[in-house]
């Protein structure tokens, strides 16, 4: 498997423009996560999906951010309008919930893409 | 909520074993311990996980204390390519009261 694939790898845009980040999870995985990483705030979880359904979007900073997962093999994170403070590296990760030992909670090992480095000027 | 405490940074000489500690004193009985690392400009990379027993794979070994309140990640023969931030995690899904999955981690410097 090629792993989690993100595109584009780099995006430079001007303030006010719409930005769309794309993610292809690992085939067969049932969870998909979007993270944002900055020097100041570290790695923050923005939203995650289970079986294409958004489960928790409380990390999405503002209404300018939206995420969709129309099918099991594709997700988008959209910023509209973009602002300079949105500049960061955005990571997508996917995982497969696997049963752990009998009576123990499931494992959920996440595998990350290479990220999209976004610069908003 | 289970949270982890790690040293901010550590140094290790190339070729020596790197031992990275992690405290997770409030871990629940059904929570795994996971380790990830992030090399500069790359996405976090899964290393290893464990529940009670010590674990070993091609990348590292994980030693979990009997009371499960702490663990140590061991890189047996550190190389310069092991320079990275290492994250110890006990929950890979957020819950209502704790949205933080990846903390600050330990910045490991491998010295030539």
PDB file of C-alpha atoms in Angstrom:
ATOM      1  CA  UNK A   1       0.000   0.000   0.000  1.00  0.00           C
ATOM      2  CA  UNK A   2       1.234   3.500  -0.793  1.00  0.00           C
ATOM      3  CA  UNK A   3       0.257   4.833   2.589  1.00  0.00           C
ATOM      4  CA  UNK A   4      -1.766   7.966   3.248  1.00  0.00           C
ATOM      5  CA  UNK A   5      -1.491  10.314   0.300  1.00  0.00           C
ATOM      6  CA  UNK A   6      -1.919  14.048   0.670  1.00  0.00           C
ATOM      7  CA  UNK A   7      -2.007  16.727  -1.977  1.00  0.00           C
ATOM      8  CA  UNK A   8      -0.706  19.221  -2.640  1.00  0.00           C
ATOM      9  CA  UNK A   9       2.560  18.967  -0.708  1.00  0.00           C
ATOM     10  CA  UNK A  10       2.960  22.721  -0.723  1.00  0.00           C
ATOM     11  CA  UNK A  11       0.386  25.455  -1.183  1.00  0.00           C
ATOM     12  CA  UNK A  12       1.015  29.174  -1.326  1.00  0.00           C
ATOM     13  CA  UNK A  13      -1.993  31.418  -1.575  1.00  0.00           C
ATOM     14  CA  UNK A  14      -3.110  34.928  -0.851  1.00  0.00           C
ATOM     15  CA  UNK A  15      -5.304  35.971   2.015  1.00  0.00           C
ATOM     16  CA  UNK A  16      -8.968  35.613   1.185  1.00  0.00           C
ATOM     17  CA  UNK A  17      -8.534  32.786  -1.284  1.00  0.00           C
ATOM     18  CA  UNK A  18     -10.126  29.383  -0.893  1.00  0.00           C
ATOM     19  CA  UNK A  19      -7.777  26.507  -0.113  1.00  0.00           C
ATOM     20  CA  UNK A  20      -8.598  22.821  -0.521  1.00  0.00           C
ATOM     21  CA  UNK A  21      -6.395  20.119   0.918  1.00  0.00           C
ATOM     22  CA  UNK A  22      -6.881  16.513  -0.149  1.00  0.00           C
ATOM     23  CA  UNK A  23      -6.292  13.162   1.480  1.00  0.00           C
ATOM     24  CA  UNK A  24      -6.484   9.563   0.345  1.00  0.00           C
ATOM     25  CA  UNK A  25      -6.439   7.205   3.333  1.00  0.00           C
ATOM     26  CA  UNK A  26      -5.003   3.715   3.391  1.00  0.00           C
ATOM     27  CA  UNK A  27      -7.397   1.274   1.797  1.00  0.00           C
ATOM     28  CA  UNK A  28      -9.509  -0.551   4.364  1.00  0.00           C
ATOM     29  CA  UNK A  29      -9.023   1.976   7.127  1.00  0.00           C
ATOM     30  CA  UNK A  30     -12.215   3.161   8.805  1.00  0.00           C
ATOM     31  CA  UNK A  31     -10.939   6.262  10.594  1.00  0.00           C
ATOM     32  CA  UNK A  32      -9.588   9.455   9.078  1.00  0.00           C
ATOM     33  CA  UNK A  33      -8.056  12.356  10.984  1.00  0.00           C
ATOM     34  CA  UNK A  34      -7.076  15.898  10.063  1.00  0.00           C
ATOM     35  CA  UNK A  35      -4.364  17.626  12.124  1.00  0.00           C
ATOM     36  CA  UNK A  36      -2.691  21.011  12.014  1.00  0.00           C
ATOM     37  CA  UNK A  37       0.847  21.621  13.243  1.00  0.00           C
ATOM     38  CA  UNK A  38       2.458  24.928  14.117  1.00  0.00           C
ATOM     39  CA  UNK A  39       5.475  25.815  16.212  1.00  0.00           C
ATOM     40  CA  UNK A  40       3.321  27.577  18.775  1.00  0.00           C
ATOM     41  CA  UNK A  41       0.530  25.058  19.192  1.00  0.00           C
ATOM     42  CA  UNK A  42       2.125  21.777  18.222  1.00  0.00           C
ATOM     43  CA  UNK A  43       0.062  19.022  16.610  1.00  0.00           C
ATOM     44  CA  UNK A  44      -3.652  19.716  16.986  1.00  0.00           C
ATOM     45  CA  UNK A  45      -6.492  17.416  16.023  1.00  0.00           C
ATOM     46  CA  UNK A  46      -9.017  19.311  13.925  1.00  0.00           C
ATOM     47  CA  UNK A  47     -11.613  16.678  13.056  1.00  0.00           C
ATOM     48  CA  UNK A  48     -11.947  12.952  12.620  1.00  0.00           C
ATOM     49  CA  UNK A  49     -14.275  10.646  10.715  1.00  0.00           C
ATOM     50  CA  UNK A  50     -15.368   7.079  11.311  1.00  0.00           C
ATOM     51  CA  UNK A  51     -16.830   5.228   8.340  1.00  0.00           C
ATOM     52  CA  UNK A  52     -17.031   8.554   6.466  1.00  0.00           C
ATOM     53  CA  UNK A  53     -19.092  10.214   9.212  1.00  0.00           C
ATOM     54  CA  UNK A  54     -17.640  13.177  11.134  1.00  0.00           C
ATOM     55  CA  UNK A  55     -17.412  12.180  14.774  1.00  0.00           C
ATOM     56  CA  UNK A  56     -15.724  15.107  16.476  1.00  0.00           C
ATOM     57  CA  UNK A  57     -15.093  18.470  14.839  1.00  0.00           C
ATOM     58  CA  UNK A  58     -14.545  20.433  18.031  1.00  0.00           C
ATOM     59  CA  UNK A  59     -10.955  21.114  17.016  1.00  0.00           C
ATOM     60  CA  UNK A  60     -11.940  22.997  13.887  1.00  0.00           C
ATOM     61  CA  UNK A  61     -10.893  26.544  14.713  1.00  0.00           C
ATOM     62  CA  UNK A  62     -13.575  28.533  12.928  1.00  0.00           C
ATOM     63  CA  UNK A  63     -16.454  28.324  10.495  1.00  0.00           C
ATOM     64  CA  UNK A  64     -13.966  29.112   7.770  1.00  0.00           C
ATOM     65  CA  UNK A  65     -12.779  25.512   8.091  1.00  0.00           C
ATOM     66  CA  UNK A  66     -14.812  22.615   6.763  1.00  0.00           C
ATOM     67  CA  UNK A  67     -14.049  18.968   6.093  1.00  0.00           C
ATOM     68  CA  UNK A  68     -15.826  16.325   4.071  1.00  0.00           C
ATOM     69  CA  UNK A  69     -15.420  12.654   3.409  1.00  0.00           C
ATOM     70  CA  UNK A  70     -17.675  11.743   0.487  1.00  0.00           C
ATOM     71  CA  UNK A  71     -16.398   8.160   0.360  1.00  0.00           C
ATOM     72  CA  UNK A  72     -13.990   5.817   2.077  1.00  0.00           C
ATOM     73  CA  UNK A  73     -11.084   6.740  -0.152  1.00  0.00           C
ATOM     74  CA  UNK A  74     -11.151  10.529  -0.164  1.00  0.00           C
ATOM     75  CA  UNK A  75     -11.405  13.488   2.168  1.00  0.00           C
ATOM     76  CA  UNK A  76     -10.991  17.234   1.828  1.00  0.00           C
ATOM     77  CA  UNK A  77     -10.219  20.024   4.239  1.00  0.00           C
ATOM     78  CA  UNK A  78     -11.304  23.414   2.976  1.00  0.00           C
ATOM     79  CA  UNK A  79     -10.461  26.873   4.268  1.00  0.00           C
ATOM     80  CA  UNK A  80     -12.560  29.727   2.943  1.00  0.00           C
ATOM     81  CA  UNK A  81     -11.505  32.488   3.175  1.00  0.00           C
ATOM     82  CA  UNK A  82      -7.931  31.784   4.140  1.00  0.00           C
ATOM     83  CA  UNK A  83      -5.967  34.041   6.502  1.00  0.00           C
ATOM     84  CA  UNK A  84      -2.240  34.344   7.232  1.00  0.00           C
ATOM     85  CA  UNK A  85      -2.712  32.723  10.642  1.00  0.00           C
ATOM     86  CA  UNK A  86      -3.857  29.546   8.877  1.00  0.00           C
ATOM     87  CA  UNK A  87      -0.289  29.027   7.696  1.00  0.00           C
ATOM     88  CA  UNK A  88       0.785  25.644   9.044  1.00  0.00           C
ATOM     89  CA  UNK A  89       1.469  22.069   8.081  1.00  0.00           C
ATOM     90  CA  UNK A  90      -1.725  20.051   7.750  1.00  0.00           C
ATOM     91  CA  UNK A  91      -1.553  16.306   8.219  1.00  0.00           C
ATOM     92  CA  UNK A  92      -4.037  13.627   7.381  1.00  0.00           C
ATOM     93  CA  UNK A  93      -3.923  10.255   9.133  1.00  0.00           C
ATOM     94  CA  UNK A  94      -5.934   7.077   8.861  1.00  0.00           C
ATOM     95  CA  UNK A  95      -6.371   4.045  11.072  1.00  0.00           C
ATOM     96  CA  UNK A  96      -8.143   0.751  11.375  1.00  0.00           C
ATOM     97  CA  UNK A  97      -9.803  -0.042  14.666  1.00  0.00           C
ATOM     98  CA  UNK A  98      -8.627  -3.493  15.598  1.00  0.00           C
ATOM     99  CA  UNK A  99      -9.678  -5.538  18.577  1.00  0.00           C
ATOM    100  CA  UNK A 100      -7.081  -5.672  21.282  1.00  0.00           C
ATOM    101  CA  UNK A 101      -6.707  -8.390  23.799  1.00  0.00           C
ATOM    102  CA  UNK A 102      -9.951  -9.974  24.927  1.00  0.00           C
ATOM    103  CA  UNK A 103     -11.824  -7.511  27.082  1.00  0.00           C
ATOM    104  CA  UNK A 104      -9.482  -4.662  26.241  1.00  0.00           C
ATOM    105  CA  UNK A 105     -10.281  -1.599  24.232  1.00  0.00           C
ATOM    106  CA  UNK A 106      -9.451  -1.578  20.562  1.00  0.00           C
ATOM    107  CA  UNK A 107      -6.185  -0.431  19.160  1.00  0.00           C
ATOM    108  CA  UNK A 108      -6.314   2.450  16.737  1.00  0.00           C
ATOM    109  CA  UNK A 109      -2.859   2.998  15.298  1.00  0.00           C
ATOM    110  CA  UNK A 110      -2.793   6.046  13.080  1.00  0.00           C
ATOM    111  CA  UNK A 111      -0.645   6.295   9.965  1.00  0.00           C
ATOM    112  CA  UNK A 112       0.180   9.765   8.743  1.00  0.00           C
ATOM    113  CA  UNK A 113       0.624  11.324   5.353  1.00  0.00           C
ATOM    114  CA  UNK A 114       3.548  13.541   4.449  1.00  0.00           C
ATOM    115  CA  UNK A 115       1.523  16.688   5.094  1.00  0.00           C
ATOM    116  CA  UNK A 116       0.623  19.835   3.182  1.00  0.00           C
ATOM    117  CA  UNK A 117       2.630  22.933   3.996  1.00  0.00           C
ATOM    118  CA  UNK A 118       0.269  25.888   3.628  1.00  0.00           C
ATOM    119  CA  UNK A 119       1.470  29.463   3.405  1.00  0.00           C
ATOM    120  CA  UNK A 120      -1.133  32.220   3.297  1.00  0.00           C
ATOM    121  CA  UNK A 121       0.357  35.563   2.339  1.00  0.00           C
TER     122      UNK A 121
ATOM    123  CA  UNK B   1      -7.892  11.460  31.942  1.00  0.00           C
ATOM    124  CA  UNK B   2      -4.774   9.575  31.043  1.00  0.00           C
ATOM    125  CA  UNK B   3      -1.992  11.977  30.190  1.00  0.00           C
ATOM    126  CA  UNK B   4       1.707  11.529  29.682  1.00  0.00           C
ATOM    127  CA  UNK B   5       4.781  13.319  30.937  1.00  0.00           C
ATOM    128  CA  UNK B   6       8.019  13.241  28.992  1.00  0.00           C
ATOM    129  CA  UNK B   7      11.313  15.112  29.312  1.00  0.00           C
ATOM    130  CA  UNK B   8      11.525  18.046  26.952  1.00  0.00           C
ATOM    131  CA  UNK B   9      14.805  16.970  25.393  1.00  0.00           C
ATOM    132  CA  UNK B  10      17.528  14.345  25.613  1.00  0.00           C
ATOM    133  CA  UNK B  11      20.929  13.721  24.097  1.00  0.00           C
ATOM    134  CA  UNK B  12      22.404  10.374  23.155  1.00  0.00           C
ATOM    135  CA  UNK B  13      25.721   9.445  21.575  1.00  0.00           C
ATOM    136  CA  UNK B  14      25.592   7.763  18.208  1.00  0.00           C
ATOM    137  CA  UNK B  15      25.816   3.984  18.546  1.00  0.00           C
ATOM    138  CA  UNK B  16      24.594   3.951  22.123  1.00  0.00           C
ATOM    139  CA  UNK B  17      21.166   2.932  23.345  1.00  0.00           C
ATOM    140  CA  UNK B  18      18.679   5.768  23.653  1.00  0.00           C
ATOM    141  CA  UNK B  19      16.261   5.320  26.559  1.00  0.00           C
ATOM    142  CA  UNK B  20      13.250   7.616  26.446  1.00  0.00           C
ATOM    143  CA  UNK B  21      11.053   7.637  29.550  1.00  0.00           C
ATOM    144  CA  UNK B  22       7.363   8.380  29.813  1.00  0.00           C
ATOM    145  CA  UNK B  23       5.101   8.675  32.827  1.00  0.00           C
ATOM    146  CA  UNK B  24       1.431   7.803  32.463  1.00  0.00           C
ATOM    147  CA  UNK B  25       0.355   7.344  36.058  1.00  0.00           C
ATOM    148  CA  UNK B  26      -3.378   7.715  35.337  1.00  0.00           C
ATOM    149  CA  UNK B  27      -3.521   5.197  32.522  1.00  0.00           C
ATOM    150  CA  UNK B  28      -6.596   2.982  32.510  1.00  0.00           C
ATOM    151  CA  UNK B  29      -6.379  -0.777  32.488  1.00  0.00           C
ATOM    152  CA  UNK B  30      -7.638  -1.020  28.932  1.00  0.00           C
ATOM    153  CA  UNK B  31      -5.430   1.678  27.414  1.00  0.00           C
ATOM    154  CA  UNK B  32      -2.422   0.893  25.291  1.00  0.00           C
ATOM    155  CA  UNK B  33       0.827   2.837  25.318  1.00  0.00           C
ATOM    156  CA  UNK B  34       1.844   4.033  21.852  1.00  0.00           C
ATOM    157  CA  UNK B  35       5.058   5.639  20.687  1.00  0.00           C
ATOM    158  CA  UNK B  36       5.456   7.793  17.632  1.00  0.00           C
ATOM    159  CA  UNK B  37       8.277   9.918  16.337  1.00  0.00           C
ATOM    160  CA  UNK B  38       8.412  12.885  14.027  1.00  0.00           C
ATOM    161  CA  UNK B  39      11.496  13.612  12.020  1.00  0.00           C
ATOM    162  CA  UNK B  40      11.798  17.216  10.912  1.00  0.00           C
ATOM    163  CA  UNK B  41       9.307  18.175   8.191  1.00  0.00           C
ATOM    164  CA  UNK B  42       7.761  14.702   8.048  1.00  0.00           C
ATOM    165  CA  UNK B  43       4.524  13.252   9.350  1.00  0.00           C
ATOM    166  CA  UNK B  44       4.541  11.400  12.674  1.00  0.00           C
ATOM    167  CA  UNK B  45       5.671   7.813  12.295  1.00  0.00           C
ATOM    168  CA  UNK B  46       4.308   4.940  14.365  1.00  0.00           C
ATOM    169  CA  UNK B  47       7.032   3.060  16.258  1.00  0.00           C
ATOM    170  CA  UNK B  48       5.557   0.558  18.687  1.00  0.00           C
ATOM    171  CA  UNK B  49       2.747  -0.048  21.148  1.00  0.00           C
ATOM    172  CA  UNK B  50       2.119  -2.243  24.181  1.00  0.00           C
ATOM    173  CA  UNK B  51      -0.339  -3.032  26.917  1.00  0.00           C
ATOM    174  CA  UNK B  52       1.352  -4.933  29.748  1.00  0.00           C
ATOM    175  CA  UNK B  53       4.206  -6.949  28.360  1.00  0.00           C
ATOM    176  CA  UNK B  54       7.436  -5.671  26.964  1.00  0.00           C
ATOM    177  CA  UNK B  55       7.438  -5.439  23.199  1.00  0.00           C
ATOM    178  CA  UNK B  56      10.130  -5.413  20.548  1.00  0.00           C
ATOM    179  CA  UNK B  57      10.064  -4.806  16.837  1.00  0.00           C
ATOM    180  CA  UNK B  58      12.573  -3.891  14.165  1.00  0.00           C
ATOM    181  CA  UNK B  59      12.624  -0.275  15.273  1.00  0.00           C
ATOM    182  CA  UNK B  60      12.639  -0.324  19.047  1.00  0.00           C
ATOM    183  CA  UNK B  61      11.786  -2.005  22.331  1.00  0.00           C
ATOM    184  CA  UNK B  62       9.115  -0.923  24.762  1.00  0.00           C
ATOM    185  CA  UNK B  63       9.445  -1.617  28.458  1.00  0.00           C
ATOM    186  CA  UNK B  64       6.294  -1.104  30.540  1.00  0.00           C
ATOM    187  CA  UNK B  65       6.496  -1.200  34.327  1.00  0.00           C
ATOM    188  CA  UNK B  66       4.416  -3.773  36.136  1.00  0.00           C
ATOM    189  CA  UNK B  67       2.069  -1.119  37.538  1.00  0.00           C
ATOM    190  CA  UNK B  68       1.816   0.375  34.003  1.00  0.00           C
ATOM    191  CA  UNK B  69       2.428   3.863  35.335  1.00  0.00           C
ATOM    192  CA  UNK B  70       5.491   4.419  33.216  1.00  0.00           C
ATOM    193  CA  UNK B  71       7.283   3.067  30.186  1.00  0.00           C
ATOM    194  CA  UNK B  72      10.590   3.396  28.371  1.00  0.00           C
ATOM    195  CA  UNK B  73      11.222   3.362  24.663  1.00  0.00           C
ATOM    196  CA  UNK B  74      14.616   1.936  23.797  1.00  0.00           C
ATOM    197  CA  UNK B  75      16.426   2.538  20.531  1.00  0.00           C
ATOM    198  CA  UNK B  76      19.198  -0.035  20.872  1.00  0.00           C
ATOM    199  CA  UNK B  77      21.829   1.502  18.611  1.00  0.00           C
ATOM    200  CA  UNK B  78      20.971   5.113  17.928  1.00  0.00           C
ATOM    201  CA  UNK B  79      22.010   6.686  14.632  1.00  0.00           C
ATOM    202  CA  UNK B  80      21.914  10.278  13.459  1.00  0.00           C
ATOM    203  CA  UNK B  81      18.715   9.438  11.575  1.00  0.00           C
ATOM    204  CA  UNK B  82      16.998   8.814  14.916  1.00  0.00           C
ATOM    205  CA  UNK B  83      17.146  12.520  15.717  1.00  0.00           C
ATOM    206  CA  UNK B  84      13.465  13.413  16.080  1.00  0.00           C
ATOM    207  CA  UNK B  85      10.676  14.325  18.475  1.00  0.00           C
ATOM    208  CA  UNK B  86       9.323  11.229  20.221  1.00  0.00           C
ATOM    209  CA  UNK B  87       5.742  11.129  21.449  1.00  0.00           C
ATOM    210  CA  UNK B  88       4.344   8.822  24.111  1.00  0.00           C
ATOM    211  CA  UNK B  89       0.545   8.507  23.837  1.00  0.00           C
ATOM    212  CA  UNK B  90      -2.062   6.546  25.755  1.00  0.00           C
ATOM    213  CA  UNK B  91      -5.153   7.505  23.829  1.00  0.00           C
ATOM    214  CA  UNK B  92      -5.345   7.828  20.066  1.00  0.00           C
ATOM    215  CA  UNK B  93      -8.951   8.990  20.028  1.00  0.00           C
ATOM    216  CA  UNK B  94     -10.029  12.149  21.833  1.00  0.00           C
ATOM    217  CA  UNK B  95     -12.759  12.116  24.404  1.00  0.00           C
ATOM    218  CA  UNK B  96     -15.086  14.823  25.591  1.00  0.00           C
ATOM    219  CA  UNK B  97     -12.737  16.076  28.268  1.00  0.00           C
ATOM    220  CA  UNK B  98      -9.389  15.629  26.602  1.00  0.00           C
ATOM    221  CA  UNK B  99      -8.755  16.647  23.024  1.00  0.00           C
ATOM    222  CA  UNK B 100      -4.995  16.455  23.223  1.00  0.00           C
ATOM    223  CA  UNK B 101      -3.549  13.375  21.600  1.00  0.00           C
ATOM    224  CA  UNK B 102       0.008  14.396  20.782  1.00  0.00           C
ATOM    225  CA  UNK B 103       1.665  16.395  23.549  1.00  0.00           C
ATOM    226  CA  UNK B 104       5.024  18.105  23.293  1.00  0.00           C
ATOM    227  CA  UNK B 105       7.097  14.922  23.224  1.00  0.00           C
ATOM    228  CA  UNK B 106      10.835  14.529  23.798  1.00  0.00           C
ATOM    229  CA  UNK B 107      13.267  16.071  21.356  1.00  0.00           C
ATOM    230  CA  UNK B 108      16.051  13.504  20.985  1.00  0.00           C
ATOM    231  CA  UNK B 109      19.420  14.676  19.701  1.00  0.00           C
ATOM    232  CA  UNK B 110      21.816  12.013  18.532  1.00  0.00           C
ATOM    233  CA  UNK B 111      25.355  13.292  18.878  1.00  0.00           C
ATOM    234  CA  UNK B 112      28.062  12.147  16.455  1.00  0.00           C
TER     235      UNK B 112
END
